[in-house]
Amino acid sequence: MDLHEFDEWGPEKIVSVADSRTGMRGVLVIDNTARGSGKGGTRMAPGVTVAEIARLARVMTWKWAAVDLFHGGAKAGIRWDPTSPDKETVLRAFVRRLADQIPSSYVAGLDMGMTEADAAIIQDELGDRGAAVGVPEELGGVAYDKIGVTGHGVAESVDAALHLLERPTAGSRISVQGFGAVGLAAARRLHELGAVVVALSTTEGAVHDPDGLDVPYWLAQRAEHGDACVKLAPAAHRIAAGEELLVDCEVLIPAAIQDVIDERLAGQIRANLVVEGANLPTSPAAEQLLAERGIAVVPDFIANAGGVVAAAFAMDARYSPFRPDPAAIMATVAARMRANTELVLTESRRTGTLPRAAAMRLAQDRVRTAMALRGRLPRVRSAE
């Protein structure tokens, strides 16, 4: 990331760390703390870059502001293969190098390549319960994936959007890209609401049935077989990975990885509504094309912010002897996701702008107000 990419919002701090003994390379990006301390997940992947982590830290700035919770944007990344037998050694080296930042400036969390056990290792390495959230329930953590907070919030966003568009959720056909923690929980909740899941995918392929998939069956198969569950589908129902984005449906939920919907795909999507379960799955040009085709997009930092709501509960409970109440978390997630989805889509209609632009305006106004109150707005230089 070059210095010219810094802007009025941040990043405020980029800390690169390395350990020659283990080969660890990592980075911490604190984007904007005007509304509170930096908070965002920690990612481990072989191709992690500073630019990628900075981009995700900025998403966290907008997520926290959009759900109106008082933390700022941050993200950390470790360039390492999370399947490596040296994962723990590398992780411990990473947090040791950032001991002056964790948890004073940053609290580690879960993202790609990181598990609850890894969060526990971070706490152990620094000897501080406050060093990480996302630890196992047995250590007082919030079971994000078990209760499915992010996916549950995505489903509530879908329901709110369909209601605003005067379409019933019951009977609406849903395609879910990514049957991991987010997509699985979204499919489960939407099934409860009467929607019909017609397609789902994993890294091993995709399954499609225009008459609707048996969601409880696929939940059970996913739990037993992981990503390989899709191979159990009859040949007639198997489709190539990626084709789930193009099936005929009312709602498409990209809940896998970023940068999957480009202009080419946007011209072929047959859904009426796209609700982003993953971070940054749709390019700006694709969003514009979808809007021109009458397809609304509920942006990631509105639809998938259930995880940050749960993280806020976890942050508050780090030093408490009591576990956070899952029922309270889920109720808050549902309320926040529904309210923000309706607010953003309504504002989008009123102003004739893309939903992402409406959401960005909401988040930026909140961050800018906080920056002004703290005296952090950029100085306006007088003309000479």
CSV table of N, CA and C in Angstrom, one decimal, residues 94-231:
chain,number,residue,atom,x,y,z
A,94,PHE,N,3.6,-13.9,15.9
A,94,PHE,CA,2.8,-12.7,15.4
A,94,PHE,C,2.4,-11.8,16.6
A,95,VAL,N,1.7,-12.5,17.6
A,95,VAL,CA,1.2,-11.7,18.7
A,95,VAL,C,2.2,-11.1,19.6
A,96,ARG,N,3.4,-11.9,19.7
A,96,ARG,CA,4.5,-11.4,20.5
A,96,ARG,C,5.0,-10.1,19.9
A,97,ARG,N,5.1,-10.1,18.6
A,97,ARG,CA,5.6,-8.9,17.9
A,97,ARG,C,4.7,-7.7,18.1
A,98,LEU,N,3.4,-8.0,18.3
A,98,LEU,CA,2.4,-6.9,18.5
A,98,LEU,C,2.0,-6.7,19.9
A,99,ALA,N,2.8,-7.2,20.8
A,99,ALA,CA,2.4,-7.1,22.3
A,99,ALA,C,2.2,-5.7,22.7
A,100,ASP,N,2.9,-4.7,22.0
A,100,ASP,CA,2.7,-3.3,22.4
A,100,ASP,C,1.4,-2.7,21.8
A,101,GLN,N,0.7,-3.5,20.9
A,101,GLN,CA,-0.5,-3.0,20.3
A,101,GLN,C,-1.7,-3.8,20.8
A,102,ILE,N,-1.5,-5.0,21.2
A,102,ILE,CA,-2.6,-5.9,21.6
A,102,ILE,C,-2.6,-6.0,23.1
A,103,PRO,N,-3.7,-5.7,23.9
A,103,PRO,CA,-5.0,-5.2,23.4
A,103,PRO,C,-5.1,-3.7,23.5
A,104,SER,N,-4.0,-2.9,23.7
A,104,SER,CA,-4.2,-1.5,23.9
A,104,SER,C,-4.7,-0.8,22.7
A,105,SER,N,-4.3,-1.2,21.5
A,105,SER,CA,-4.8,-0.5,20.3
A,105,SER,C,-5.7,-1.4,19.5
A,106,TYR,N,-5.5,-2.7,19.7
A,106,TYR,CA,-6.2,-3.7,18.8
A,106,TYR,C,-6.5,-5.0,19.6
A,107,VAL,N,-7.8,-5.5,19.4
A,107,VAL,CA,-8.1,-6.7,20.0
A,107,VAL,C,-8.3,-7.7,18.9
A,108,ALA,N,-7.6,-8.8,18.9
A,108,ALA,CA,-7.6,-9.8,17.8
A,108,ALA,C,-9.0,-10.5,17.8
A,109,GLY,N,-9.3,-11.0,16.6
A,109,GLY,CA,-10.6,-11.7,16.4
A,109,GLY,C,-10.4,-12.8,15.3
A,110,LEU,N,-11.6,-13.3,14.9
A,110,LEU,CA,-11.6,-14.4,13.9
A,110,LEU,C,-11.9,-13.8,12.5
A,111,ASP,N,-11.1,-14.4,11.5
A,111,ASP,CA,-11.4,-14.1,10.1
A,111,ASP,C,-10.9,-15.3,9.4
A,112,MET,N,-10.7,-15.2,8.1
A,112,MET,CA,-10.3,-16.4,7.3
A,112,MET,C,-9.1,-17.0,7.8
A,113,GLY,N,-9.1,-18.3,8.0
A,113,GLY,CA,-8.0,-19.1,8.4
A,113,GLY,C,-7.7,-19.1,9.9
A,114,MET,N,-8.7,-18.5,10.7
A,114,MET,CA,-8.5,-18.5,12.1
A,114,MET,C,-9.7,-19.2,12.8
A,115,THR,N,-9.4,-19.9,13.9
A,115,THR,CA,-10.4,-20.6,14.6
A,115,THR,C,-10.5,-20.1,16.1
A,116,GLU,N,-11.5,-20.6,16.8
A,116,GLU,CA,-11.7,-20.3,18.2
A,116,GLU,C,-10.5,-20.7,19.0
A,117,ALA,N,-9.9,-21.8,18.7
A,117,ALA,CA,-8.7,-22.3,19.3
A,117,ALA,C,-7.5,-21.3,19.2
A,118,ASP,N,-7.5,-20.7,18.0
A,118,ASP,CA,-6.4,-19.7,17.7
A,118,ASP,C,-6.6,-18.5,18.6
A,119,ALA,N,-7.9,-18.1,18.8
A,119,ALA,CA,-8.1,-16.9,19.6
A,119,ALA,C,-7.7,-17.2,21.1
A,120,ALA,N,-7.9,-18.5,21.5
A,120,ALA,CA,-7.4,-18.9,22.8
A,120,ALA,C,-5.9,-18.8,22.9
A,121,ILE,N,-5.2,-19.2,21.9
A,121,ILE,CA,-3.8,-19.2,21.8
A,121,ILE,C,-3.3,-17.7,22.0
A,122,ILE,N,-3.9,-16.8,21.3
A,122,ILE,CA,-3.6,-15.4,21.4
A,122,ILE,C,-3.7,-14.9,22.9
A,123,GLN,N,-4.8,-15.3,23.5
A,123,GLN,CA,-5.0,-14.9,24.9
A,123,GLN,C,-3.9,-15.5,25.8
A,124,ASP,N,-3.6,-16.8,25.5
A,124,ASP,CA,-2.6,-17.5,26.3
A,124,ASP,C,-1.2,-16.8,26.1
A,125,GLU,N,-0.8,-16.5,24.9
A,125,GLU,CA,0.5,-16.0,24.6
A,125,GLU,C,0.7,-14.7,25.3
A,126,LEU,N,-0.3,-13.8,25.4
A,126,LEU,CA,-0.1,-12.5,26.0
A,126,LEU,C,-0.6,-12.5,27.5
A,127,GLY,N,-1.2,-13.6,27.9
A,127,GLY,CA,-1.6,-13.7,29.3
A,127,GLY,C,-2.7,-12.7,29.7
A,128,ASP,N,-3.6,-12.5,28.7
A,128,ASP,CA,-4.6,-11.4,28.9
A,128,ASP,C,-5.9,-11.9,28.2
A,129,ARG,N,-6.9,-12.0,29.0
A,129,ARG,CA,-8.3,-12.4,28.4
A,129,ARG,C,-8.8,-11.3,27.5
A,130,GLY,N,-8.2,-10.1,27.6
A,130,GLY,CA,-8.7,-9.0,26.7
A,130,GLY,C,-8.0,-9.0,25.4
A,131,ALA,N,-7.1,-9.9,25.1
A,131,ALA,CA,-6.3,-9.8,23.9
A,131,ALA,C,-7.0,-10.3,22.7
A,132,ALA,N,-8.0,-11.1,22.8
A,132,ALA,CA,-8.8,-11.6,21.7
A,132,ALA,C,-10.2,-11.9,22.0
A,133,VAL,N,-11.1,-11.8,21.0
A,133,VAL,CA,-12.4,-12.3,21.2
A,133,VAL,C,-12.6,-13.5,20.2
A,134,GLY,N,-13.7,-14.2,20.3
A,134,GLY,CA,-13.9,-15.4,19.4
A,134,GLY,C,-13.3,-16.6,20.0
A,135,VAL,N,-13.0,-16.6,21.3
A,135,VAL,CA,-12.5,-17.8,22.0
A,135,VAL,C,-13.6,-18.8,22.2
A,136,PRO,N,-13.3,-20.1,22.5
A,136,PRO,CA,-14.4,-21.1,22.7
A,136,PRO,C,-15.3,-20.7,23.8
A,137,GLU,N,-16.5,-21.3,23.8
A,137,GLU,CA,-17.5,-21.1,24.9
A,137,GLU,C,-16.9,-21.4,26.2
A,138,GLU,N,-16.1,-22.5,26.2
A,138,GLU,CA,-15.6,-23.0,27.5
A,138,GLU,C,-14.7,-22.0,28.1
A,139,LEU,N,-14.2,-21.0,27.4
A,139,LEU,CA,-13.4,-19.9,27.9
A,139,LEU,C,-14.2,-18.6,28.0
A,140,GLY,N,-15.5,-18.7,27.9
A,140,GLY,CA,-16.3,-17.5,28.0
A,140,GLY,C,-16.6,-16.8,26.8
A,141,GLY,N,-16.3,-17.4,25.6
A,141,GLY,CA,-16.5,-16.7,24.4
A,141,GLY,C,-17.9,-16.8,23.8
A,142,VAL,N,-18.2,-16.0,22.8
A,142,VAL,CA,-19.4,-16.1,22.0
A,142,VAL,C,-19.2,-17.1,20.9
A,143,ALA,N,-20.1,-18.1,20.8
A,143,ALA,CA,-20.0,-19.1,19.8
A,143,ALA,C,-20.6,-18.6,18.4
A,144,TYR,N,-19.8,-17.7,17.8
A,144,TYR,CA,-20.3,-17.1,16.6
A,144,TYR,C,-20.8,-18.0,15.5
A,145,ASP,N,-20.0,-19.1,15.2
A,145,ASP,CA,-20.5,-20.0,14.1
A,145,ASP,C,-21.6,-20.9,14.6
A,146,LYS,N,-21.5,-21.3,15.9
A,146,LYS,CA,-22.5,-22.3,16.4
A,146,LYS,C,-23.9,-21.6,16.4
A,147,ILE,N,-24.0,-20.4,16.8
A,147,ILE,CA,-25.3,-19.7,16.8
A,147,ILE,C,-25.6,-19.0,15.5
A,148,GLY,N,-24.5,-18.9,14.7
A,148,GLY,CA,-24.7,-18.3,13.3
A,148,GLY,C,-25.1,-16.9,13.2
A,149,VAL,N,-24.4,-16.0,14.0
A,149,VAL,CA,-24.8,-14.6,14.1
A,149,VAL,C,-24.8,-13.9,12.8
A,150,THR,N,-23.7,-14.0,12.0
A,150,THR,CA,-23.6,-13.3,10.8
A,150,THR,C,-24.6,-13.7,9.8
A,151,GLY,N,-24.7,-15.0,9.6
A,151,GLY,CA,-25.7,-15.6,8.6
A,151,GLY,C,-27.1,-15.3,9.0
A,152,HIS,N,-27.4,-15.3,10.3
A,152,HIS,CA,-28.7,-15.0,10.8
A,152,HIS,C,-29.1,-13.5,10.5
A,153,GLY,N,-28.1,-12.7,10.6
A,153,GLY,CA,-28.3,-11.3,10.3
A,153,GLY,C,-28.5,-11.1,8.8
A,154,VAL,N,-27.8,-11.8,8.0
A,154,VAL,CA,-28.0,-11.7,6.5
A,154,VAL,C,-29.4,-12.1,6.2
A,155,ALA,N,-29.9,-13.2,6.8
A,155,ALA,CA,-31.3,-13.6,6.5
A,155,ALA,C,-32.3,-12.6,6.9
A,156,GLU,N,-32.1,-12.0,8.1
A,156,GLU,CA,-33.0,-10.9,8.5
A,156,GLU,C,-32.9,-9.7,7.6
A,157,SER,N,-31.8,-9.4,7.0
A,157,SER,CA,-31.6,-8.4,6.0
A,157,SER,C,-32.4,-8.7,4.8
A,158,VAL,N,-32.3,-10.0,4.4
A,158,VAL,CA,-33.1,-10.4,3.2
A,158,VAL,C,-34.6,-10.3,3.4
A,159,ASP,N,-35.0,-10.7,4.6
A,159,ASP,CA,-36.5,-10.6,4.9
A,159,ASP,C,-36.9,-9.1,5.0
A,160,ALA,N,-36.1,-8.3,5.6
A,160,ALA,CA,-36.5,-6.8,5.6
A,160,ALA,C,-36.5,-6.2,4.2
A,161,ALA,N,-35.5,-6.6,3.4
A,161,ALA,CA,-35.5,-6.0,2.0
A,161,ALA,C,-36.7,-6.5,1.2
A,162,LEU,N,-37.0,-7.8,1.3
A,162,LEU,CA,-38.2,-8.3,0.5
A,162,LEU,C,-39.5,-7.6,1.0
A,163,HIS,N,-39.6,-7.4,2.3
A,163,HIS,CA,-40.8,-6.7,2.8
A,163,HIS,C,-40.9,-5.3,2.2
A,164,LEU,N,-39.7,-4.6,2.2
A,164,LEU,CA,-39.7,-3.3,1.7
A,164,LEU,C,-40.1,-3.3,0.2
A,165,LEU,N,-39.6,-4.3,-0.5
A,165,LEU,CA,-39.9,-4.4,-2.0
A,165,LEU,C,-41.3,-5.0,-2.2
A,166,GLU,N,-42.0,-5.2,-1.1
A,166,GLU,CA,-43.4,-5.8,-1.2
A,166,GLU,C,-43.4,-7.2,-1.9
A,167,ARG,N,-42.4,-8.0,-1.5
A,167,ARG,CA,-42.4,-9.3,-1.9
A,167,ARG,C,-42.4,-10.3,-0.7
A,168,PRO,N,-43.1,-11.4,-0.7
A,168,PRO,CA,-43.1,-12.3,0.4
A,168,PRO,C,-41.8,-13.1,0.6
A,169,THR,N,-41.4,-13.3,1.8
A,169,THR,CA,-40.2,-14.1,2.0
A,169,THR,C,-40.6,-15.6,1.8
A,170,ALA,N,-41.7,-15.9,2.3
A,170,ALA,CA,-42.2,-17.3,2.2
A,170,ALA,C,-42.4,-17.6,0.7
A,171,GLY,N,-41.8,-18.6,0.2
A,171,GLY,CA,-41.9,-19.0,-1.2
A,171,GLY,C,-40.8,-18.4,-2.1
A,172,SER,N,-40.1,-17.4,-1.6
A,172,SER,CA,-39.1,-16.7,-2.4
A,172,SER,C,-37.9,-17.7,-2.6
A,173,ARG,N,-37.4,-17.8,-3.8
A,173,ARG,CA,-36.3,-18.7,-4.1
A,173,ARG,C,-35.0,-18.0,-3.8
A,174,ILE,N,-34.1,-18.7,-3.1
A,174,ILE,CA,-32.8,-18.2,-2.7
A,174,ILE,C,-31.7,-19.0,-3.2
A,175,SER,N,-30.6,-18.4,-3.7
A,175,SER,CA,-29.4,-19.1,-4.1
A,175,SER,C,-28.3,-18.5,-3.1
A,176,VAL,N,-27.5,-19.5,-2.6
A,176,VAL,CA,-26.5,-19.1,-1.6
A,176,VAL,C,-25.2,-19.6,-2.1
A,177,GLN,N,-24.3,-18.6,-2.4
A,177,GLN,CA,-22.9,-19.0,-2.7
A,177,GLN,C,-22.1,-19.0,-1.5
A,178,GLY,N,-21.6,-20.2,-1.2
A,178,GLY,CA,-20.8,-20.4,0.1
A,178,GLY,C,-21.7,-21.0,1.2
A,179,PHE,N,-21.5,-22.3,1.4
A,179,PHE,CA,-22.2,-22.9,2.5
A,179,PHE,C,-21.4,-23.2,3.7
A,180,GLY,N,-20.6,-22.1,4.0
A,180,GLY,CA,-19.8,-22.1,5.3
A,180,GLY,C,-20.6,-21.5,6.4
A,181,ALA,N,-19.9,-20.9,7.4
A,181,ALA,CA,-20.6,-20.4,8.6
A,181,ALA,C,-21.7,-19.4,8.2
A,182,VAL,N,-21.4,-18.5,7.3
A,182,VAL,CA,-22.4,-17.4,7.0
A,182,VAL,C,-23.5,-18.0,6.1
A,183,GLY,N,-23.2,-18.6,5.0
A,183,GLY,CA,-24.2,-19.1,4.1
A,183,GLY,C,-25.1,-20.2,4.8
A,184,LEU,N,-24.5,-21.0,5.6
A,184,LEU,CA,-25.3,-22.1,6.2
A,184,LEU,C,-26.3,-21.5,7.2
A,185,ALA,N,-25.9,-20.5,8.0
A,185,ALA,CA,-26.8,-19.9,9.0
A,185,ALA,C,-27.9,-19.1,8.3
A,186,ALA,N,-27.5,-18.5,7.2
A,186,ALA,CA,-28.5,-17.7,6.4
A,186,ALA,C,-29.6,-18.7,5.8
A,187,ALA,N,-29.1,-19.8,5.2
A,187,ALA,CA,-30.0,-20.7,4.6
A,187,ALA,C,-30.9,-21.3,5.7
A,188,ARG,N,-30.4,-21.6,6.9
A,188,ARG,CA,-31.2,-22.2,7.9
A,188,ARG,C,-32.3,-21.2,8.4
A,189,ARG,N,-31.9,-20.0,8.6
A,189,ARG,CA,-32.9,-19.0,9.0
A,189,ARG,C,-34.0,-18.7,7.9
A,190,LEU,N,-33.5,-18.6,6.7
A,190,LEU,CA,-34.5,-18.3,5.6
A,190,LEU,C,-35.4,-19.5,5.4
A,191,HIS,N,-34.9,-20.7,5.6
A,191,HIS,CA,-35.8,-21.9,5.6
A,191,HIS,C,-36.9,-21.8,6.7
A,192,GLU,N,-36.5,-21.3,7.8
A,192,GLU,CA,-37.4,-21.1,8.9
A,192,GLU,C,-38.5,-20.1,8.6
A,193,LEU,N,-38.1,-19.1,7.8
A,193,LEU,CA,-39.0,-18.1,7.4
A,193,LEU,C,-39.9,-18.4,6.2
A,194,GLY,N,-39.7,-19.7,5.7
A,194,GLY,CA,-40.5,-20.1,4.6
A,194,GLY,C,-39.9,-20.0,3.2
A,195,ALA,N,-38.7,-19.4,3.1
A,195,ALA,CA,-38.1,-19.3,1.8
A,195,ALA,C,-37.7,-20.6,1.2
A,196,VAL,N,-37.4,-20.7,-0.1
A,196,VAL,CA,-37.0,-21.9,-0.8
A,196,VAL,C,-35.6,-21.8,-1.3
A,197,VAL,N,-34.7,-22.5,-0.7
A,197,VAL,CA,-33.3,-22.5,-1.1
A,197,VAL,C,-33.2,-23.4,-2.3
A,198,VAL,N,-32.8,-22.8,-3.5
A,198,VAL,CA,-32.8,-23.6,-4.7
A,198,VAL,C,-31.3,-23.9,-5.1
A,199,ALA,N,-30.3,-23.2,-4.5
A,199,ALA,CA,-28.9,-23.5,-4.9
A,199,ALA,C,-28.0,-23.2,-3.7
A,200,LEU,N,-26.9,-23.9,-3.6
A,200,LEU,CA,-25.9,-23.7,-2.6
A,200,LEU,C,-24.6,-24.2,-3.2
A,201,SER,N,-23.5,-23.7,-2.7
A,201,SER,CA,-22.2,-24.1,-3.2
A,201,SER,C,-21.2,-24.1,-2.1
A,202,THR,N,-20.1,-24.9,-2.3
A,202,THR,CA,-18.9,-24.9,-1.5
A,202,THR,C,-17.7,-24.9,-2.4
A,203,THR,N,-16.6,-25.0,-1.8
A,203,THR,CA,-15.4,-25.0,-2.7
A,203,THR,C,-15.3,-26.2,-3.6
A,204,GLU,N,-16.1,-27.2,-3.3
A,204,GLU,CA,-16.1,-28.5,-4.0
A,204,GLU,C,-17.1,-28.6,-5.1
A,205,GLY,N,-17.9,-27.5,-5.3
A,205,GLY,CA,-18.9,-27.5,-6.3
A,205,GLY,C,-20.2,-26.9,-5.9
A,206,ALA,N,-21.3,-27.1,-6.6
A,206,ALA,CA,-22.6,-26.5,-6.3
A,206,ALA,C,-23.7,-27.5,-6.6
A,207,VAL,N,-24.8,-27.2,-5.9
A,207,VAL,CA,-26.0,-28.0,-6.1
A,207,VAL,C,-27.2,-27.1,-6.4
A,208,HIS,N,-28.1,-27.5,-7.3
A,208,HIS,CA,-29.2,-26.7,-7.8
A,208,HIS,C,-30.4,-27.6,-8.0
A,209,ASP,N,-31.5,-27.2,-7.4
A,209,ASP,CA,-32.8,-27.8,-7.7
A,209,ASP,C,-33.9,-26.7,-7.7
A,210,PRO,N,-34.4,-26.4,-8.9
A,210,PRO,CA,-35.4,-25.4,-9.1
A,210,PRO,C,-36.6,-25.5,-8.2
A,211,ASP,N,-36.9,-26.8,-7.8
A,211,ASP,CA,-38.1,-27.0,-6.9
A,211,ASP,C,-37.7,-26.8,-5.4
A,212,GLY,N,-36.5,-26.6,-5.1
A,212,GLY,CA,-36.1,-26.4,-3.7
A,212,GLY,C,-35.3,-27.5,-3.1
A,213,LEU,N,-34.2,-27.2,-2.4
A,213,LEU,CA,-33.4,-28.2,-1.7
A,213,LEU,C,-33.9,-28.4,-0.4
A,214,ASP,N,-33.6,-29.6,0.1
A,214,ASP,CA,-34.0,-30.0,1.5
A,214,ASP,C,-33.0,-29.5,2.5
A,215,VAL,N,-33.3,-28.3,3.0
A,215,VAL,CA,-32.3,-27.6,3.8
A,215,VAL,C,-31.8,-28.4,5.0
A,216,PRO,N,-32.7,-28.9,5.8
A,216,PRO,CA,-32.3,-29.7,7.0
A,216,PRO,C,-31.3,-30.9,6.6
A,217,TYR,N,-31.6,-31.5,5.4
A,217,TYR,CA,-30.7,-32.6,4.9
A,217,TYR,C,-29.3,-32.0,4.6
A,218,TRP,N,-29.3,-30.9,3.9
A,218,TRP,CA,-28.0,-30.3,3.6
A,218,TRP,C,-27.2,-29.8,4.8
A,219,LEU,N,-27.9,-29.3,5.8
A,219,LEU,CA,-27.3,-28.8,7.0
A,219,LEU,C,-26.6,-30.0,7.7
A,220,ALA,N,-27.3,-31.2,7.7
A,220,ALA,CA,-26.7,-32.4,8.3
A,220,ALA,C,-25.5,-32.9,7.5
A,221,GLN,N,-25.6,-32.9,6.2
A,221,GLN,CA,-24.5,-33.3,5.3
A,221,GLN,C,-23.3,-32.4,5.4
A,222,ARG,N,-23.5,-31.1,5.5
A,222,ARG,CA,-22.4,-30.2,5.7
A,222,ARG,C,-21.7,-30.4,7.0
A,223,ALA,N,-22.5,-30.7,8.1
A,223,ALA,CA,-21.9,-31.0,9.4
A,223,ALA,C,-21.0,-32.2,9.4
A,224,GLU,N,-21.4,-33.2,8.6
A,224,GLU,CA,-20.7,-34.5,8.5
A,224,GLU,C,-19.6,-34.5,7.5
A,225,HIS,N,-19.8,-33.9,6.4
A,225,HIS,CA,-18.8,-34.1,5.3
A,225,HIS,C,-18.1,-32.8,4.9
A,226,GLY,N,-18.5,-31.7,5.5
A,226,GLY,CA,-17.8,-30.4,5.2
A,226,GLY,C,-18.1,-30.0,3.7
A,227,ASP,N,-17.2,-29.3,3.1
A,227,ASP,CA,-17.3,-28.8,1.8
A,227,ASP,C,-17.7,-30.0,0.8
A,228,ALA,N,-17.2,-31.2,1.1
A,228,ALA,CA,-17.4,-32.3,0.1
A,228,ALA,C,-18.9,-32.7,0.1
A,229,CYS,N,-19.7,-32.2,0.9
A,229,CYS,CA,-21.1,-32.6,1.0
A,229,CYS,C,-21.8,-32.5,-0.4
A,230,VAL,N,-21.4,-31.5,-1.2
A,230,VAL,CA,-22.1,-31.3,-2.5
A,230,VAL,C,-21.9,-32.5,-3.4
A,231,LYS,N,-20.9,-33.3,-3.2
A,231,LYS,CA,-20.7,-34.4,-4.0
A,231,LYS,C,-21.7,-35.5,-3.8
